[in-house]
CSV table of C-alpha atoms in Angstrom, one decimal:
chain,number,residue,atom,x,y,z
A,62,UNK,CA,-7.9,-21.8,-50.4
A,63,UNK,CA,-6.6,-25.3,-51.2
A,64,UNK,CA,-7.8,-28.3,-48.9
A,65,UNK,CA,-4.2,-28.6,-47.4
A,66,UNK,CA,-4.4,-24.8,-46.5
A,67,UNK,CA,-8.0,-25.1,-45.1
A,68,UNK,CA,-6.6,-28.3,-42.7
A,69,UNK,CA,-3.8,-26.2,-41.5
A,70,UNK,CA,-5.9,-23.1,-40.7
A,71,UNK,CA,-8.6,-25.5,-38.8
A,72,UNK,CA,-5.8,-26.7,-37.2
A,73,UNK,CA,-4.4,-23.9,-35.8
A,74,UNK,CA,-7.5,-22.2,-34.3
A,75,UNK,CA,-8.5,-25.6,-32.6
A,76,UNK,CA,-4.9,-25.3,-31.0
A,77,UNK,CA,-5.8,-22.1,-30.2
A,78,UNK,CA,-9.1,-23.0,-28.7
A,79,UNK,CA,-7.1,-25.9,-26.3
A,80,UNK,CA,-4.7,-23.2,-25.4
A,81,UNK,CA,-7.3,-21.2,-24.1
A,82,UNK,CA,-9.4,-24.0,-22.9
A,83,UNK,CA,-6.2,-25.3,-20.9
A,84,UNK,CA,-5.8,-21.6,-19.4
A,85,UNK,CA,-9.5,-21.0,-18.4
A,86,UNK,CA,-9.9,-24.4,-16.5
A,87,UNK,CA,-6.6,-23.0,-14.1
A,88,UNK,CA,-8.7,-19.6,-13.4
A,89,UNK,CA,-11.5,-21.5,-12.6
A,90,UNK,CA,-10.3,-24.4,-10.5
A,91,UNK,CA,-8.0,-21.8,-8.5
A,92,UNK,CA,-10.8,-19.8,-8.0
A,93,UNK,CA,-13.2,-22.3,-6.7
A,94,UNK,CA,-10.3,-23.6,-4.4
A,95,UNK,CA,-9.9,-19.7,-3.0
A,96,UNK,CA,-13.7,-19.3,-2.5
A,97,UNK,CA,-13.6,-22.9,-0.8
A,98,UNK,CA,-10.6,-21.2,1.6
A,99,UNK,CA,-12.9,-18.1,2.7
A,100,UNK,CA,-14.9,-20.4,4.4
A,101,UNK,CA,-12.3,-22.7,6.1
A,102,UNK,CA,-11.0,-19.7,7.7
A,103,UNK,CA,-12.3,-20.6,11.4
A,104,UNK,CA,-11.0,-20.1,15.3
A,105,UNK,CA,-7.6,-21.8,14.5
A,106,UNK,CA,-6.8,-18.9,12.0
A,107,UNK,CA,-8.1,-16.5,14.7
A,108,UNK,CA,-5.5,-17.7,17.1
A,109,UNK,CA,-2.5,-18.0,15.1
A,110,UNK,CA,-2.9,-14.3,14.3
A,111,UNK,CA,-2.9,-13.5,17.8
A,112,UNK,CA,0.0,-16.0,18.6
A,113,UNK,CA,2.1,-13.4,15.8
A,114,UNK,CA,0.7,-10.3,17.0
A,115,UNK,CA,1.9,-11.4,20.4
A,116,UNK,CA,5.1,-12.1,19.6
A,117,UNK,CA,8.1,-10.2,20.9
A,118,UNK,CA,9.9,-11.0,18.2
A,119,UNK,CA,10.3,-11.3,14.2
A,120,UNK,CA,7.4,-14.1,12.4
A,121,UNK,CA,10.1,-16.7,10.7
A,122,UNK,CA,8.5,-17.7,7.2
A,123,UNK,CA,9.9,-21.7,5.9
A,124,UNK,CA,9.6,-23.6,3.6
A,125,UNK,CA,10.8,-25.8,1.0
A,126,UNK,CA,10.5,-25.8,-3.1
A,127,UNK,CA,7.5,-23.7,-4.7
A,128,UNK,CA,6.6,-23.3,-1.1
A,129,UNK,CA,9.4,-21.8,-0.3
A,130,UNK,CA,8.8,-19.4,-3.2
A,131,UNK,CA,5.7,-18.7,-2.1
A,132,UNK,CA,7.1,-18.2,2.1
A,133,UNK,CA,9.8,-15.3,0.5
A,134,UNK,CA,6.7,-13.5,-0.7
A,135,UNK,CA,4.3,-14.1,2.8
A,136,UNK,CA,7.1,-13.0,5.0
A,137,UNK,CA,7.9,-10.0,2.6
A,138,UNK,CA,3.7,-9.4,3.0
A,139,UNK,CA,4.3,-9.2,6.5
A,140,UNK,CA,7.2,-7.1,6.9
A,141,UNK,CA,5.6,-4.3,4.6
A,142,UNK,CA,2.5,-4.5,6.8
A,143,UNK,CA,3.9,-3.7,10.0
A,144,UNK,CA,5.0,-7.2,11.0
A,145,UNK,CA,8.9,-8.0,11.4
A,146,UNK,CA,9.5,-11.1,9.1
A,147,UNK,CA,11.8,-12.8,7.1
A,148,UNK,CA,12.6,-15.9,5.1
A,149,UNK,CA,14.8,-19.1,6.7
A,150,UNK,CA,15.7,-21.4,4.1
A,151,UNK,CA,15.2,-25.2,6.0
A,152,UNK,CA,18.2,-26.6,4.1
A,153,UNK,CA,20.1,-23.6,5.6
A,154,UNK,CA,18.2,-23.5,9.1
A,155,UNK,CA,20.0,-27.0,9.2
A,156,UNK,CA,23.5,-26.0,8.4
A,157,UNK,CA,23.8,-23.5,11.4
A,158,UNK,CA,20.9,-20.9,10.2
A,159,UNK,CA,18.8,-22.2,13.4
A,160,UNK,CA,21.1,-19.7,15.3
A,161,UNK,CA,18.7,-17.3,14.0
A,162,UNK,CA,15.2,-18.4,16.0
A,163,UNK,CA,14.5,-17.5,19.2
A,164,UNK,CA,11.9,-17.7,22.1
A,165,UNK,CA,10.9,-14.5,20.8
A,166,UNK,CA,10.3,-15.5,17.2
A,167,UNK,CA,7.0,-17.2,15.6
A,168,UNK,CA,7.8,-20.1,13.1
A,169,UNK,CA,5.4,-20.4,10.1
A,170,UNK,CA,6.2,-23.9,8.4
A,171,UNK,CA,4.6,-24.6,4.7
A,172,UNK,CA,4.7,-27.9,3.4
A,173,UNK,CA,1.9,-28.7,1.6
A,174,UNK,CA,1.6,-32.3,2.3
A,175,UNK,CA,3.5,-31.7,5.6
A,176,UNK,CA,6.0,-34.7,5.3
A,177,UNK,CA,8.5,-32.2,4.1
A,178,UNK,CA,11.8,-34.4,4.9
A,179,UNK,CA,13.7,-30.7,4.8
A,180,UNK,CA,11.7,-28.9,7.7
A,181,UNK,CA,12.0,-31.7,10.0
A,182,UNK,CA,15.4,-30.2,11.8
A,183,UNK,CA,13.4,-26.9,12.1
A,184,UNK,CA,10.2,-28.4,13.5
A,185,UNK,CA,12.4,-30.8,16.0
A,186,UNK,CA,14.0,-27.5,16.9
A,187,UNK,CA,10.8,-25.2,17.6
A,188,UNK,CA,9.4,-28.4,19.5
A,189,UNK,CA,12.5,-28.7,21.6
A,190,UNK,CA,13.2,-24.9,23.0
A,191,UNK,CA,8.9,-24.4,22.7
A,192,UNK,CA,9.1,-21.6,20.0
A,193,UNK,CA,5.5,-20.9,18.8
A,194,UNK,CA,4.8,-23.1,15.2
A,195,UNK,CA,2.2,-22.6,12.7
A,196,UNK,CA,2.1,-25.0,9.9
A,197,UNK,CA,0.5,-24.2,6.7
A,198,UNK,CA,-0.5,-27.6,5.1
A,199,UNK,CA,-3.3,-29.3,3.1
A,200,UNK,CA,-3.3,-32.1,5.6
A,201,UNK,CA,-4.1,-31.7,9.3
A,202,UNK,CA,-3.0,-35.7,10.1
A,203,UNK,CA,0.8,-35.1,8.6
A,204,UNK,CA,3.5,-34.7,10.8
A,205,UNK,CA,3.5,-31.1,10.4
A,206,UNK,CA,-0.1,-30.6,11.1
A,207,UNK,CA,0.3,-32.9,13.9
A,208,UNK,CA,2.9,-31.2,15.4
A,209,UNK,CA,2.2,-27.5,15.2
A,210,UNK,CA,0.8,-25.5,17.9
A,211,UNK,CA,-1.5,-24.3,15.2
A,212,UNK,CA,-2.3,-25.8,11.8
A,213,UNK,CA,-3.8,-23.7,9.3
A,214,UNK,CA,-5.0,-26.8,7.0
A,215,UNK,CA,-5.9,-26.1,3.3
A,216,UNK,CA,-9.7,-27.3,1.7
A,217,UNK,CA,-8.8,-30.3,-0.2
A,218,UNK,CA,-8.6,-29.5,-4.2
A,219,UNK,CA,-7.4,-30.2,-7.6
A,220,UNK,CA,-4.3,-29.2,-8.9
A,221,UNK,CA,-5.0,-27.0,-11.8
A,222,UNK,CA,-2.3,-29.1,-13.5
A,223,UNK,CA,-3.8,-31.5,-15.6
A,224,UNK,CA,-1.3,-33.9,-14.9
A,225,UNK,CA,-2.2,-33.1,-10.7
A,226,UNK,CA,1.7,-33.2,-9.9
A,227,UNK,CA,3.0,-29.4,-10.3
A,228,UNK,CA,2.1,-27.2,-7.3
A,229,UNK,CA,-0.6,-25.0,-9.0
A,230,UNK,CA,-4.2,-24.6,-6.7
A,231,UNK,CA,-2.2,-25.1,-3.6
A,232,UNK,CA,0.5,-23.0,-4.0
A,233,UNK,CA,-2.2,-20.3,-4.6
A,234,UNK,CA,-4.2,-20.9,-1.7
A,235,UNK,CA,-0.8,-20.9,0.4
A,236,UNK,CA,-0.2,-17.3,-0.8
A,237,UNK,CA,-4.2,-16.2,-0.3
A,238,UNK,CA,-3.7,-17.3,3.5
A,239,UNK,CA,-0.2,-15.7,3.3
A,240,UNK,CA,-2.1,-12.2,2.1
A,241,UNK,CA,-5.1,-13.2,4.8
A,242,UNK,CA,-3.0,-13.4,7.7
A,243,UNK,CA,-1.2,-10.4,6.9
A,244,UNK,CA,-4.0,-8.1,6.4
A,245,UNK,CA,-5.7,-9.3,9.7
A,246,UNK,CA,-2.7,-8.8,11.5
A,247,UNK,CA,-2.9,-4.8,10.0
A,248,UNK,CA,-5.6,-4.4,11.3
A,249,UNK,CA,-5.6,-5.8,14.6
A,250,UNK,CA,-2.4,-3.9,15.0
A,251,UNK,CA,-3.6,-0.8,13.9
A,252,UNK,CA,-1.5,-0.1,11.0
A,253,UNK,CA,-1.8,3.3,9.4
A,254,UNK,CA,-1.2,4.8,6.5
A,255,UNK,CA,2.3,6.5,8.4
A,256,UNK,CA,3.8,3.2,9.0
A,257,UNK,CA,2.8,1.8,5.7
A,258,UNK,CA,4.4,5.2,4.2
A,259,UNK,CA,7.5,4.4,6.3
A,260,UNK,CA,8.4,0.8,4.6
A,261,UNK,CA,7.9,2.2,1.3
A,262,UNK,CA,9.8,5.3,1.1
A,263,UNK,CA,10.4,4.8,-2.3
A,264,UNK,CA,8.6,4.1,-5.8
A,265,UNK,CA,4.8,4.8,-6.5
A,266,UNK,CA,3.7,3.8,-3.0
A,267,UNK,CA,6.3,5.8,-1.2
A,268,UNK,CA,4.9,8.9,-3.6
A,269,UNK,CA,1.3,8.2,-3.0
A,270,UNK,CA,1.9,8.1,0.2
A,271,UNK,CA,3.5,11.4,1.4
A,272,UNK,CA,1.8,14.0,3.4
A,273,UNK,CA,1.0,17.6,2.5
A,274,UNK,CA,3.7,18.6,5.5
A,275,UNK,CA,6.4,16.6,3.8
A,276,UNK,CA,6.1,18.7,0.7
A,277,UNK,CA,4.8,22.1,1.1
A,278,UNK,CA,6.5,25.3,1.5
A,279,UNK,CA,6.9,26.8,5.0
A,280,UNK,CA,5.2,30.2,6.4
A,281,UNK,CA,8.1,32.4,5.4
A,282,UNK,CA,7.5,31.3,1.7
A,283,UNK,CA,4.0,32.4,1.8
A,284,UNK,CA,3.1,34.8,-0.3
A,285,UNK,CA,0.9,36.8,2.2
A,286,UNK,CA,-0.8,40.8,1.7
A,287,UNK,CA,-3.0,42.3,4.6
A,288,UNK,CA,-6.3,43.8,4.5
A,289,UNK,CA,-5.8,47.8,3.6
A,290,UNK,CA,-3.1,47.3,1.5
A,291,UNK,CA,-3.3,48.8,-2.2
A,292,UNK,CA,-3.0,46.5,-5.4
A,293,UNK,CA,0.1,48.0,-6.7
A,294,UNK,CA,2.5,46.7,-3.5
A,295,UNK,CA,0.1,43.4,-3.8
A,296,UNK,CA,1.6,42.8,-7.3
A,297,UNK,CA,4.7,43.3,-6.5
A,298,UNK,CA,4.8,40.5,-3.8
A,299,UNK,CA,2.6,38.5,-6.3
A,300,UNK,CA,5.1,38.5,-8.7
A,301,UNK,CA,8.3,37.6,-6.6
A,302,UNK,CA,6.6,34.8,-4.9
A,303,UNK,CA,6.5,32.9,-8.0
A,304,UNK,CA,2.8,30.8,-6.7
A,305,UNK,CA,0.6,32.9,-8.8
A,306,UNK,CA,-1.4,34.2,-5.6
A,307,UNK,CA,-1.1,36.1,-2.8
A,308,UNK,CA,-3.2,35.0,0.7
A,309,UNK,CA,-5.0,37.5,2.4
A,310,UNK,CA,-4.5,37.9,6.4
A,311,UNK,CA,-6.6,40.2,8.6
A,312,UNK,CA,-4.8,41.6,11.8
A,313,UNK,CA,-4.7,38.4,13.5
A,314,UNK,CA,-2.8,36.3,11.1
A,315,UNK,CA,-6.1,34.6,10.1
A,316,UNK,CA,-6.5,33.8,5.9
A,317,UNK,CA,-9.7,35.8,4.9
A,318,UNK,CA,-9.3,35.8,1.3
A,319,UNK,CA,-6.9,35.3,-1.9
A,320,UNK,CA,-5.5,37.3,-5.1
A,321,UNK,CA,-5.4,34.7,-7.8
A,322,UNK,CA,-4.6,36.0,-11.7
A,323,UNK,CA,-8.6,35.2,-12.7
A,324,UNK,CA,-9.1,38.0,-9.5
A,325,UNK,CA,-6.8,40.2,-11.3
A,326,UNK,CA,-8.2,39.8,-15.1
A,327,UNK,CA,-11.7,40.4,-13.4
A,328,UNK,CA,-11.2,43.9,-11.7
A,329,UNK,CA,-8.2,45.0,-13.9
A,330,UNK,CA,-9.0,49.0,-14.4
A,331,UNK,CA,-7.2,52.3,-14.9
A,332,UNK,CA,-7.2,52.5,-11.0
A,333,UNK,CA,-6.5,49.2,-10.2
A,334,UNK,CA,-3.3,49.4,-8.8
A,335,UNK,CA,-4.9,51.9,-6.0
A,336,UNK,CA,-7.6,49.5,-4.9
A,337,UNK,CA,-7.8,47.9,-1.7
A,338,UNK,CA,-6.9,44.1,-1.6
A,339,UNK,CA,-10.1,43.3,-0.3
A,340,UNK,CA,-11.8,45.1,-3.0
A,341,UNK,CA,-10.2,42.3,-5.8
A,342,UNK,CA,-10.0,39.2,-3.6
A,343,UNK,CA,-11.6,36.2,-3.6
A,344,UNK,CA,-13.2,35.4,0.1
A,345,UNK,CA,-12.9,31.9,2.0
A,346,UNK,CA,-10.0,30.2,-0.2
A,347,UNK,CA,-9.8,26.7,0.2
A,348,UNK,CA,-7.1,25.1,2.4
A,349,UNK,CA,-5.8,21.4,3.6
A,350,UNK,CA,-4.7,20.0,6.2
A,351,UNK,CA,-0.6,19.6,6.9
A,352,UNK,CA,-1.5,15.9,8.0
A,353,UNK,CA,-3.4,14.9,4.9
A,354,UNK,CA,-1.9,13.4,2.1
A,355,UNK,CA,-0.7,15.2,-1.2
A,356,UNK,CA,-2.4,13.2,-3.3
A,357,UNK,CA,-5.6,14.7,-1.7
A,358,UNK,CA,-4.4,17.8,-2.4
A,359,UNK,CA,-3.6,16.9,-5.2
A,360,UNK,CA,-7.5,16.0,-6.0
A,361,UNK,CA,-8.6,18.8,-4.9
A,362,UNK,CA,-6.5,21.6,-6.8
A,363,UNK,CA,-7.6,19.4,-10.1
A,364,UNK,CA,-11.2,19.1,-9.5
A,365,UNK,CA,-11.7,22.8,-8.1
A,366,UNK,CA,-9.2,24.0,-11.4
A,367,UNK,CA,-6.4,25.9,-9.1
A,368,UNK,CA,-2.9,25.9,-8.9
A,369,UNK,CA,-2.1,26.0,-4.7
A,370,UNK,CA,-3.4,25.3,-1.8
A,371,UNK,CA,-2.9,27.0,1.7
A,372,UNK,CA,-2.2,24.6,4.5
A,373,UNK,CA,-3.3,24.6,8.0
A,374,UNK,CA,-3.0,22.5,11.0
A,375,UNK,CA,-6.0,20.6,12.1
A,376,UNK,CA,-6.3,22.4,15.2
A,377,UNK,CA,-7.0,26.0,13.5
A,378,UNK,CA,-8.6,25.8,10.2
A,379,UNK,CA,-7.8,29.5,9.5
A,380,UNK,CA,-4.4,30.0,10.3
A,381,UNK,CA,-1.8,28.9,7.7
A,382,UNK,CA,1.6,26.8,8.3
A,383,UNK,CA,2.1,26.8,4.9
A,384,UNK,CA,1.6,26.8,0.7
A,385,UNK,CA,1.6,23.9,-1.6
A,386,UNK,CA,1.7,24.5,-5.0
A,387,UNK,CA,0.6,22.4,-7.9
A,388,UNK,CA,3.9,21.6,-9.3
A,389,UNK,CA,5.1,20.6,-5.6
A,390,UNK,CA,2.9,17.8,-6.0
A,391,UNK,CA,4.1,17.0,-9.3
A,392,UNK,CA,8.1,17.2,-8.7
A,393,UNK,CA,7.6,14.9,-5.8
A,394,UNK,CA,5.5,12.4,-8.2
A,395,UNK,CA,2.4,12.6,-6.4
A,396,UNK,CA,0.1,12.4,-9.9
């Protein structure tokens, strides 16, 4: 390698080394400015997730630039989680979108340095008809931090820009307290997997999130046989259920056993088809619960190697409502 070839090589993997340089110093200052923020978190942040929770109304997320941004995403937190919220652009809120907040509402202002010339006509307007304010700011002596009922003030820190002028660390903390005040809020509401489930209907979460009583097949699909019966009327209901299995029911309508295809390789004889079910079946199948969700099932089919399940309510462990099959988890993208 010529010296001209050697320079350009030595210069590329020193580039290369202040690329990554450049990129680890923002992990790390961001990450010390989040740690910093878990311990700021005090009684004010208490209270201004008991002033939402107490609302009547929707939580009203503002705020202007990359803080705006970064409000879309909080109030879009919130809704998902059970809290009604959405996004008021200030520029707007000033051309007629004030119409929109009520007594009812809670107004969360961002502005990191809190002199935020756009917000003022929405903080003039929340002082004026006494709508609850919360500001999100980095100083508590601005004029938003001054004038909120509650300010949720931001540990002083370093932009991870190295020129300290485009909204990095703070922006990041602004979403961190977004998330924090949304999963509080969860939980002091209670929020359960059911109304989580019901805001996200669709894609992976909505999936995930489905029950075994949303999916499975109802007690006249069963594929059911009852003690006494002989193995030769068993197959044929075996075979035009389509589930691979038949359940096993004693006189009361209570599951005592299953016919899988290992029970039949396993007793298959010249007389099989004049046994007695309960001669070839397996005792105590395994069931789930209609309220629990598929991909529990799911789980459990995979790590005890069968294809269905037989599902009961909670109340009666014994008596089925119902079959879920493998592939009914599968079509409905529960994986």
């Amino acid at each position: 390698m010529n010296r001209s070839s050697t320079a350009r090589a030595q210069g590329k993997e020193s580039n290369d080394r202040d690329i990554l340089t450049a990129a680890r110093s923002v992990v790390e200052i961001e990450s010390d400015a989040v740690r910093q923020l878990a311990g700021c978190l005090d009684a004010k942040f208490e209270e201004a997730v008991r002033m939402i929770a107490g609302a009547p109304g929707h939580v009203i997320v503002t705020g202007m630039g990359k803080s705006g941004h970064i409000g879309r995403k909080i109030a879009a937190t919130l809704a998902s989680t059970g809290t009604p919220a959405f996004f008021v652009h200030p520029g707007e809120a000033s051309h007629g979108d004030l119409g929109m907040v009520t007594h009812s509402n809670v107004v969360i202002a961002i502005s990191n340095s809190g002199e935020t010339s756009e917000l003022s006509d929405l903080v003039v307007y929340t002082r004026r008809f006494e709508i609850p304010l919360i500001g999100i700011t980095s100083r508590a002596e601005s004029t938003l931090g001054r004038r909120a009922d509650v300010a949720l003030v931001l540990p002083k820190m370093e932009e991870a820009c190295p020129l300290g002028l485009a909204p990095t660390t703070s922006t990041t903390l602004t979403l961190v307290l977004g998330d924090a005040l949304a999963v509080a809020l969860l939980s002091h509401k209670g929020f359960t997997h059911e109304g989580f489930r019901d805001f996200h209907p669709g894609g992976r979460l909505g999936n995930v999130l489905q029950r075994v009583r949303d999916i499975m097949h109802s007690a006249e699909r069963m594929p059911v046989a009852q003690l006494g019966e002989r193995m030769g009327e068993v197959l044929i209901r075996m075979s035009a259920g389509g589930f691979g299995c038949v359940g096993v029911f004693d006189g009361q309508e209570v599951l005592v056993g299953i016919v899988t295809d290992g029970d039949l390789r396993r007793h298959m004889s010249p007389d099989f088809v004049d046994l007695a079910v309960e001669e070839v079946m397996s005792p105590h199948p395994q069931t789930i619960a209609a309220g629990a969700l598929a991909a529990e099932a799911l789980k459990l089919m995979t790590e005890s190697r069968i294809n269905g399940l037989f599902v009961v309510d909670s109340g009666n462990d014994r008596v089925p409502v119902g079959f879920l099959h493998l592939h009914d988890c599968l079509r409905s993208g529960v994986y």
